[in-house]
XYZ file of C-alpha atoms in Angstrom:
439
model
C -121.564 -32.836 148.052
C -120.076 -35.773 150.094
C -121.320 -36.736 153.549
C -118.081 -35.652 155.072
C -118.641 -32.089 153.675
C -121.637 -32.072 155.395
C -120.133 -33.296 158.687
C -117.586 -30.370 158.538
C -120.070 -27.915 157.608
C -122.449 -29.020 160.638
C -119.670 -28.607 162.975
C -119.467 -24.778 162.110
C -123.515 -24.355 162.004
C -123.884 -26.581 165.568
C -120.621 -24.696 167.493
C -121.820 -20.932 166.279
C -125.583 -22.041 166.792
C -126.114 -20.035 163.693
C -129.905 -19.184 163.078
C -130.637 -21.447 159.916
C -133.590 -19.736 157.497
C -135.495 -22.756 155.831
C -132.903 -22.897 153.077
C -130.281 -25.539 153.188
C -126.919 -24.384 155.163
C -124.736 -27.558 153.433
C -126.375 -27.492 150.017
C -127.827 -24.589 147.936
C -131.455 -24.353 146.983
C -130.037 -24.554 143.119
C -129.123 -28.463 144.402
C -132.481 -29.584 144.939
C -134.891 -31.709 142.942
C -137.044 -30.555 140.996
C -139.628 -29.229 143.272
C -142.355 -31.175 143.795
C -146.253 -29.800 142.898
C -147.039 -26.782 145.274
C -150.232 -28.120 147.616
C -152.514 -25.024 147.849
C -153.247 -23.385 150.602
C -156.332 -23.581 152.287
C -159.325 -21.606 152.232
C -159.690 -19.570 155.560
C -162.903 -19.975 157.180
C -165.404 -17.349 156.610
C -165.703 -15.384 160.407
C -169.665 -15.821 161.526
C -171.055 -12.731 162.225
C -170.234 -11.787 166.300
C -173.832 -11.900 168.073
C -172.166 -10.411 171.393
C -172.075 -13.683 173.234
C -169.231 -15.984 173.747
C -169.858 -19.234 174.069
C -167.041 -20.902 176.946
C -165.167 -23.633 174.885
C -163.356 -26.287 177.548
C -159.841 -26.487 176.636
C -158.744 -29.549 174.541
C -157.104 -32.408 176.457
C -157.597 -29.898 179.478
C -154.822 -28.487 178.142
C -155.058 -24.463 178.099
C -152.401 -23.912 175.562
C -154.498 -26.199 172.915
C -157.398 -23.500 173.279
C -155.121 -20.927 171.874
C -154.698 -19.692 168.338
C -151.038 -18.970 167.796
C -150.367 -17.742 163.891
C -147.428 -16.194 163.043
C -145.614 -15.081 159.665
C -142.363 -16.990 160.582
C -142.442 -20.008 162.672
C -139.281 -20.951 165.074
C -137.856 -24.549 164.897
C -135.500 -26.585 166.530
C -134.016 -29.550 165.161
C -132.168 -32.250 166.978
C -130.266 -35.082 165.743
C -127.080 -36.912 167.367
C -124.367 -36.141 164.897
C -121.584 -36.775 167.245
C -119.664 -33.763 166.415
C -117.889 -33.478 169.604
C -116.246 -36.802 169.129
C -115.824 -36.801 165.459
C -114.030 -33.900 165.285
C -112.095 -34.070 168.520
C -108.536 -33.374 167.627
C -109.086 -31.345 164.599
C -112.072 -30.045 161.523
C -110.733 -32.908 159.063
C -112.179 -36.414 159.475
C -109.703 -39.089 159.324
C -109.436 -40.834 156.427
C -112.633 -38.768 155.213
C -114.702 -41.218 156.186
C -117.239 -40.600 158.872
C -117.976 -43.292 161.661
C -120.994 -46.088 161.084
C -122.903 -44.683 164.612
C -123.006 -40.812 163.283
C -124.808 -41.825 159.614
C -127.951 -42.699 161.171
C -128.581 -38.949 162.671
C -127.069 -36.699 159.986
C -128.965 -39.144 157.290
C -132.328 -37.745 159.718
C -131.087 -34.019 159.526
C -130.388 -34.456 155.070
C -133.695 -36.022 155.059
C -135.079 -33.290 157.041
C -133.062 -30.419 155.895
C -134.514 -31.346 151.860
C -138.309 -30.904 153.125
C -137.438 -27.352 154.946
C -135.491 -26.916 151.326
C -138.804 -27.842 149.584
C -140.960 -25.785 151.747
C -139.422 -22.599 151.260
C -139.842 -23.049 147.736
C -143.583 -23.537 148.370
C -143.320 -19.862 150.080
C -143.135 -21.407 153.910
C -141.110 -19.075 156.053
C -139.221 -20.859 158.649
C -135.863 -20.059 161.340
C -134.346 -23.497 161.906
C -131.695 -23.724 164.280
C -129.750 -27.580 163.858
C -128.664 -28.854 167.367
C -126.647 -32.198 167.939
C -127.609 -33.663 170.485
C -124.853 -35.146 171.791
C -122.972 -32.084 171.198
C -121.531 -31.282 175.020
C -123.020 -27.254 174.684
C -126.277 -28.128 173.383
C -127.445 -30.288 176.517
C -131.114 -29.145 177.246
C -130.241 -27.287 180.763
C -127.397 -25.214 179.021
C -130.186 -24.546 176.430
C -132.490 -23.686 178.904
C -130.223 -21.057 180.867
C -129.180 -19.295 177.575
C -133.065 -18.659 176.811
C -132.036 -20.376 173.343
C -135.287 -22.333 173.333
C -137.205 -19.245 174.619
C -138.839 -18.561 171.170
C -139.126 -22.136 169.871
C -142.345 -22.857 168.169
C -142.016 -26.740 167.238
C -138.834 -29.370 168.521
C -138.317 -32.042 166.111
C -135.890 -34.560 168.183
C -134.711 -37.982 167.010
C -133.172 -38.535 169.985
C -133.041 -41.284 173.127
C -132.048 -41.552 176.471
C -131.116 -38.958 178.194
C -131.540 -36.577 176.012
C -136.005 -37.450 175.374
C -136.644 -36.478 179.311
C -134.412 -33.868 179.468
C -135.581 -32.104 176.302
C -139.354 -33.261 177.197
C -139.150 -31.264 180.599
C -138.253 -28.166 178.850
C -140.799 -28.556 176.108
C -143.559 -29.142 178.644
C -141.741 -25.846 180.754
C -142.309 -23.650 177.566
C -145.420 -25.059 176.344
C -143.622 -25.736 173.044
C -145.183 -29.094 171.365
C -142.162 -31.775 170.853
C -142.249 -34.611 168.334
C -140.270 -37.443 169.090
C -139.376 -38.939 165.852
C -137.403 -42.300 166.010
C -137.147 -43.227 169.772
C -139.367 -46.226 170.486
C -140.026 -45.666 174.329
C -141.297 -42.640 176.757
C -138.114 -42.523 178.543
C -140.083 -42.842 182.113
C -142.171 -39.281 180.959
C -145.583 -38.404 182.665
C -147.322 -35.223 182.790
C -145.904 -33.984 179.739
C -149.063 -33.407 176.825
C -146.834 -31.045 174.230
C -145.166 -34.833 173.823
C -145.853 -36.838 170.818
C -144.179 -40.159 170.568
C -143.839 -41.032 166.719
C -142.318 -44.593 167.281
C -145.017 -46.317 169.032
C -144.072 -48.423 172.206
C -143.806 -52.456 172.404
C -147.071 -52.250 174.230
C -148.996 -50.927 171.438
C -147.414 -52.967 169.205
C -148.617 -56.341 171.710
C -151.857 -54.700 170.816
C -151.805 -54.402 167.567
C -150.542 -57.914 166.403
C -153.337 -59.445 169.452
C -155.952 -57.965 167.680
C -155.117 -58.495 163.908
C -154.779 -62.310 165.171
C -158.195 -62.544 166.643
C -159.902 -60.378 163.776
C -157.628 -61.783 160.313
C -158.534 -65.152 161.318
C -161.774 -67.138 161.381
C -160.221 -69.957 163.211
C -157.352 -69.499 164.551
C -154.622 -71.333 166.720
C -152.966 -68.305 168.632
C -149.670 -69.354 170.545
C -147.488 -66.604 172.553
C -143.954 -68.232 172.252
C -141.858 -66.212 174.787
C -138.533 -67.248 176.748
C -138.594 -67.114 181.051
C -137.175 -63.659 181.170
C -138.514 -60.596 182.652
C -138.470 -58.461 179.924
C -140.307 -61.188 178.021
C -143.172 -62.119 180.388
C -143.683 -58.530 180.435
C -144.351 -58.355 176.961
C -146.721 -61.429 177.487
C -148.270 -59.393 179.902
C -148.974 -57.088 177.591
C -150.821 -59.175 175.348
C -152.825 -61.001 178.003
C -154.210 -57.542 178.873
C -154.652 -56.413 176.051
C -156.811 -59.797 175.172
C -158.950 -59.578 178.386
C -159.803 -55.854 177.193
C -161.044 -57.001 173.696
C -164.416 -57.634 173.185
C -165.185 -59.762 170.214
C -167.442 -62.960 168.649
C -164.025 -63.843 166.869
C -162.056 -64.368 170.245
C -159.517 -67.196 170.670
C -157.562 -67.894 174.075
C -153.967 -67.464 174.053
C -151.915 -70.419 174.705
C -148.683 -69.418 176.348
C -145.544 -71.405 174.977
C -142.340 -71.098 176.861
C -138.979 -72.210 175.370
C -135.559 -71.826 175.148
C -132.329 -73.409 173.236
C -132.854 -77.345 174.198
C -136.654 -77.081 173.757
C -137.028 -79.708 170.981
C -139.172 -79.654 167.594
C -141.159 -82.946 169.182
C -142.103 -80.837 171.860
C -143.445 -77.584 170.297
C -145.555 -79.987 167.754
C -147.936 -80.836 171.005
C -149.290 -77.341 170.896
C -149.940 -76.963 167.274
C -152.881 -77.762 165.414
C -153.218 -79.518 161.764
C -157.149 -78.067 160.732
C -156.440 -74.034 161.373
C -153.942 -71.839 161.345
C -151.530 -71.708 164.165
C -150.671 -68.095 165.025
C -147.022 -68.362 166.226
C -146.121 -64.890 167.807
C -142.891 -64.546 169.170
C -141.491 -61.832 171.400
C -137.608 -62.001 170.965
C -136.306 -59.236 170.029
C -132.984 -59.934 168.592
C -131.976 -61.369 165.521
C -130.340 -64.815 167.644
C -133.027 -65.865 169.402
C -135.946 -65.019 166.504
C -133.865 -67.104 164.371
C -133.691 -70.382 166.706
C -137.387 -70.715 167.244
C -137.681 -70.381 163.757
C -135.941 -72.825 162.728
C -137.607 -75.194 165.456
C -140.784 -74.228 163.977
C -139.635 -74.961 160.397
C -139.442 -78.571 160.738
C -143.246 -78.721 161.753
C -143.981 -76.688 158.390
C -144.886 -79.506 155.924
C -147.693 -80.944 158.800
C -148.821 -78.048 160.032
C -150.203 -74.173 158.560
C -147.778 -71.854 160.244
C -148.278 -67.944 160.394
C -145.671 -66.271 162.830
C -145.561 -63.065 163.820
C -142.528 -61.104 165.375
C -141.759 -57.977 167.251
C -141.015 -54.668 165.848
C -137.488 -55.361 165.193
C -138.027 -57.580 162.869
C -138.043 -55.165 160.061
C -134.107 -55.117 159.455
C -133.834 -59.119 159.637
C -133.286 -60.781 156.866
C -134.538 -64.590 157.032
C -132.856 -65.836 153.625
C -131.975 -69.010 155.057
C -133.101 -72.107 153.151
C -134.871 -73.601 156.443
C -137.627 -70.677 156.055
C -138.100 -70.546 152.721
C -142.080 -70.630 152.426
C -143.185 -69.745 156.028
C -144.827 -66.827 156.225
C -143.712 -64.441 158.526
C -145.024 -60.894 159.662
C -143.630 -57.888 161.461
C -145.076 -54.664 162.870
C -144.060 -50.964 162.051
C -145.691 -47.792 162.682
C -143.842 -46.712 159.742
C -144.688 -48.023 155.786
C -143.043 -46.605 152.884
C -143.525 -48.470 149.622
C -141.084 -45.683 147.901
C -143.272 -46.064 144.721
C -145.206 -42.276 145.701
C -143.829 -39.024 144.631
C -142.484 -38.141 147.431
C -140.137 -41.005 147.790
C -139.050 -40.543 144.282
C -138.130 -37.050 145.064
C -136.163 -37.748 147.609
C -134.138 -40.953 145.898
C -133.299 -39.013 142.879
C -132.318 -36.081 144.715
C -129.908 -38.483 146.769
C -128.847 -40.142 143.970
C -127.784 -36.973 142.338
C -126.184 -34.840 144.812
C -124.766 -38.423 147.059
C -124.422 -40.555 144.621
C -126.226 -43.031 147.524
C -129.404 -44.412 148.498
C -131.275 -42.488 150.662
C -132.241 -44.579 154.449
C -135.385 -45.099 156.020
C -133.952 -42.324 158.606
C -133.424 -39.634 155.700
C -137.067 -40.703 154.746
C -138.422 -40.433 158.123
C -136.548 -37.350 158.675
C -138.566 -35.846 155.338
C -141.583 -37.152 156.649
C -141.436 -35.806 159.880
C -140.835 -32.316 158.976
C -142.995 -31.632 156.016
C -145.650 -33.372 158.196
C -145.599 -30.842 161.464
C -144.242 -27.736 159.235
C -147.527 -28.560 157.042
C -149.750 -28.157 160.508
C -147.581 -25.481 162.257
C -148.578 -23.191 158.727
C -152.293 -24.078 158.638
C -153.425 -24.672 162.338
C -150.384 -22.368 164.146
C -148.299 -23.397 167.289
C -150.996 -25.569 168.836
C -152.416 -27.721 166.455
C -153.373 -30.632 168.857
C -156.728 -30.598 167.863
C -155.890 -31.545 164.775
C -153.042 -33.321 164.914
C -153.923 -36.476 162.989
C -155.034 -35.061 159.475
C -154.511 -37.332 156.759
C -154.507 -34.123 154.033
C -151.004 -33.826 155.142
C -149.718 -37.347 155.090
C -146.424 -37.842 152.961
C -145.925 -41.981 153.956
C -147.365 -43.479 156.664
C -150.881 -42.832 158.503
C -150.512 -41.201 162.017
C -152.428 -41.675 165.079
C -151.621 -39.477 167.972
C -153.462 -40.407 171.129
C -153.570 -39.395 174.452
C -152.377 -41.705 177.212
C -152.966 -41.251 180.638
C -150.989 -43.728 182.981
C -152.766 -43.376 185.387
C -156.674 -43.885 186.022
C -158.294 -41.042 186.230
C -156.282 -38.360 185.042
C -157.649 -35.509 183.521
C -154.079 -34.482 181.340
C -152.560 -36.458 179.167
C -149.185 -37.885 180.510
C -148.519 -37.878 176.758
C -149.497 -38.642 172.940
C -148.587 -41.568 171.293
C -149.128 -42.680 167.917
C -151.011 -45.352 167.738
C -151.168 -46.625 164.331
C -149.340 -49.777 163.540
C -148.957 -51.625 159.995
C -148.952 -55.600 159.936
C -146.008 -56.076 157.253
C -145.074 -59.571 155.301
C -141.873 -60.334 155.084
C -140.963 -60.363 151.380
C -138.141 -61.965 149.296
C -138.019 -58.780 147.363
C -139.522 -55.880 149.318
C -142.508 -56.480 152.138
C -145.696 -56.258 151.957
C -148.456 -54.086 154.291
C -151.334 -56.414 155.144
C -153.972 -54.678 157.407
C -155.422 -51.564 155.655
C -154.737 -48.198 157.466
């Protein structure tokens, strides 16, 4: 079945806001992969025997709705991805030259990715009512939602969606006490106060933390340099790391030497702050391809004198630094997301691509998998709230998570919301990358 099928299709499911059972609406269960090895279930607790006293638990998080056991036989999901059907399909159901536009591949590859783990659940015996929104569809904004009561029996949003649509679906997921897992969006959108939030894609500021403390523990001695342009958003970011650095406490801990720069800074004068008997920890906060590239390549003259280790931004994952100046300096990256594709999983999914797209599946169809089979897994063994238990690594299909709750505030007793905190050190590869740091 081609993508554009599956466009066309979508447009029918999203306008009629057909109820969708776990089974595929664009592709029949007789389509998928072979299924992959059913996970039993686990054993239920034996019930101690009731002495007539109740002992008062505190709610988790301070968070009533975490306190409560919610099981049910069928669980209620909504799924939200922008497909752009409004704007694809304005003038008429057939896509012009039947060939859909580059910015709508990235959400409908996140609904085929998530759409074959509902598939593979059902077969497993998981009973599910999945209703597909697009987000940027013009009757499925959150308010109109909201008014028709279509949310009103939602156990679980799944949303790989950004701005506006994050806040505006966060404030009716915090309204209706229905947990929310934002899957690709790399920011809280301005949110507080909301604890049913769980941000997949961890923030810059996490990921500041995460590369300042793998430099001060990887290395005995160390050089650490915080190259950063005189922007705002920039010397936020270094702001970030100086925190985050005055917070750590640790025998192994090396001052940060601040490095500003920018396009007539020379290679004579970024030699002054490096150091020829250690390693010189070059991290780098630009963001976009551009700029990463021209410090790089003022750092890559100072290679053959000096033992360079840089370290980038987030971003960093897509780039592609094939150019002969960088050939031999190591460079690094940080994701919270790792996926080898060498498990079973990934396998599943690739040949079941393959097969039925005659295409490669993308890291958002994988994500979109992961996602789903990850929070369907908890919905069926811990119910609605599983909070407690949100982080168990029995259900991991890829990546390691780490929800935590963040309060922005001092002294709040509620989580403003939870935040996955796990981040993977990568090495840039000339074939695939590499995870360093062991999570």
């Amino acid at each position: 079945m081609s993508k554009s099928n599956i466009c066309s299709h979508l447009l029918a499911v999203c306008t009629l806001a057909v109820l969708l059972s776990a089974c595929s609406a664009s592709r029949k269960s007789s389509k998928t992969a072979t299924p992959l090895p059913t996970v039993s279930k686990p054993v239920p607790e034996e019930k101690k025997k009731d002495n007539g006293k109740k002992e008062e638990k505190a709610a988790p998080f301070n968070v009533a709705a975490f306190g409560r056991e919610v099981k049910k036989d069928v669980y209620n999901i909504a799924l939200f991805s922008p497909l752009y059907l409004d704007s694809v399909f304005s003038t008429s159901t057939d896509i012009p030259g039947r060939t859909l536009p580059r910015y709508v591949l990235p959400g409908l590859d996140f609904y085929e990715g998530s759409q074959l783990a509902l598939d593979s659940l059902q077969q497993q015996g998981i009973k599910l009512n999945v209703v597909i929104y697009d987000s940027k569809g013009r009757q499925n904004n959150p308010q109109t939602l909201l008014r028709n009561k279509s949310l009103d029996s939602t156990d679980l949003i799944i949303a790989a969606v950004g701005t506006p649509e994050l806040k505006e679906l966060s404030d009716v997921a915090r309204g209706k006490e229905i947990n929310m897992i934002s899957a690709t969006y790399p920011n809280d959108g301005g949110i507080t106060g909301n604890p049913f939030l769980l941000i997949t894609n961890s923030l810059l500021k996490t990921h500041c933390e995460a590369i300042q403390h793998y430099a001060q523990e990887g290395f005995a001695t160390k050089n650490i340099l915080l190259f950063h342009r005189n922007s705002t958003f920039e010397k936020h970011l270094v702001a970030d790391f100086k925190a985050d650095y005055e917070k750590t406490n640790s025998s192994k801990k090396s001052r940060i030497r601040e490095v500003i720069w920018n396009d007539s800074t020379s290679e004579t004068e970024l030699a002054q702050y490096l150091l020829a008997d250690r390693p010189n920890i070059c991290i780098i906060t630009a963001l976009d391809e551009t700029s990463a590239k021209d410090i790089l390549r003022k750092l890559s003259v100072q290679m053959a004198n000096y033992p360079l280790q840089v370290f980038g931004m987030p971003t960093w994952d897509i780039m592609k630094f094939r150019e002969p100046e960088f050939k031999g300096m190591q460079i690094y990256y940080t994701s919270p997301y790792f996926n080898d594709k060498t498990d079973v999983y990934s396998r599943y999914i690739t040949d079941y691509f393959k097969r039925v797209y005659k295409s490669r599946p993308s890291d958002m169809a994988f994500k979109g998998f992961e996602l789903t089979w990850y929070f369907v897994k908890q919905l069926t063994d811990k119910g609605v709230y599983f909070n407690t238990n949100v982080n168990d690594p029995s259900k991991r299909v890829f990546s390691n998570f780490n929800y935590q709750p963040v309060y922005l505030k001092e002294g709040e007793s509620i989580p403003d919301y939870f935040e996955n905190k796990n981040i993977y050190i990568i090495q840039k590869g000339d074939s695939s990358d590499i995870k360093m740091n062991i999570q």
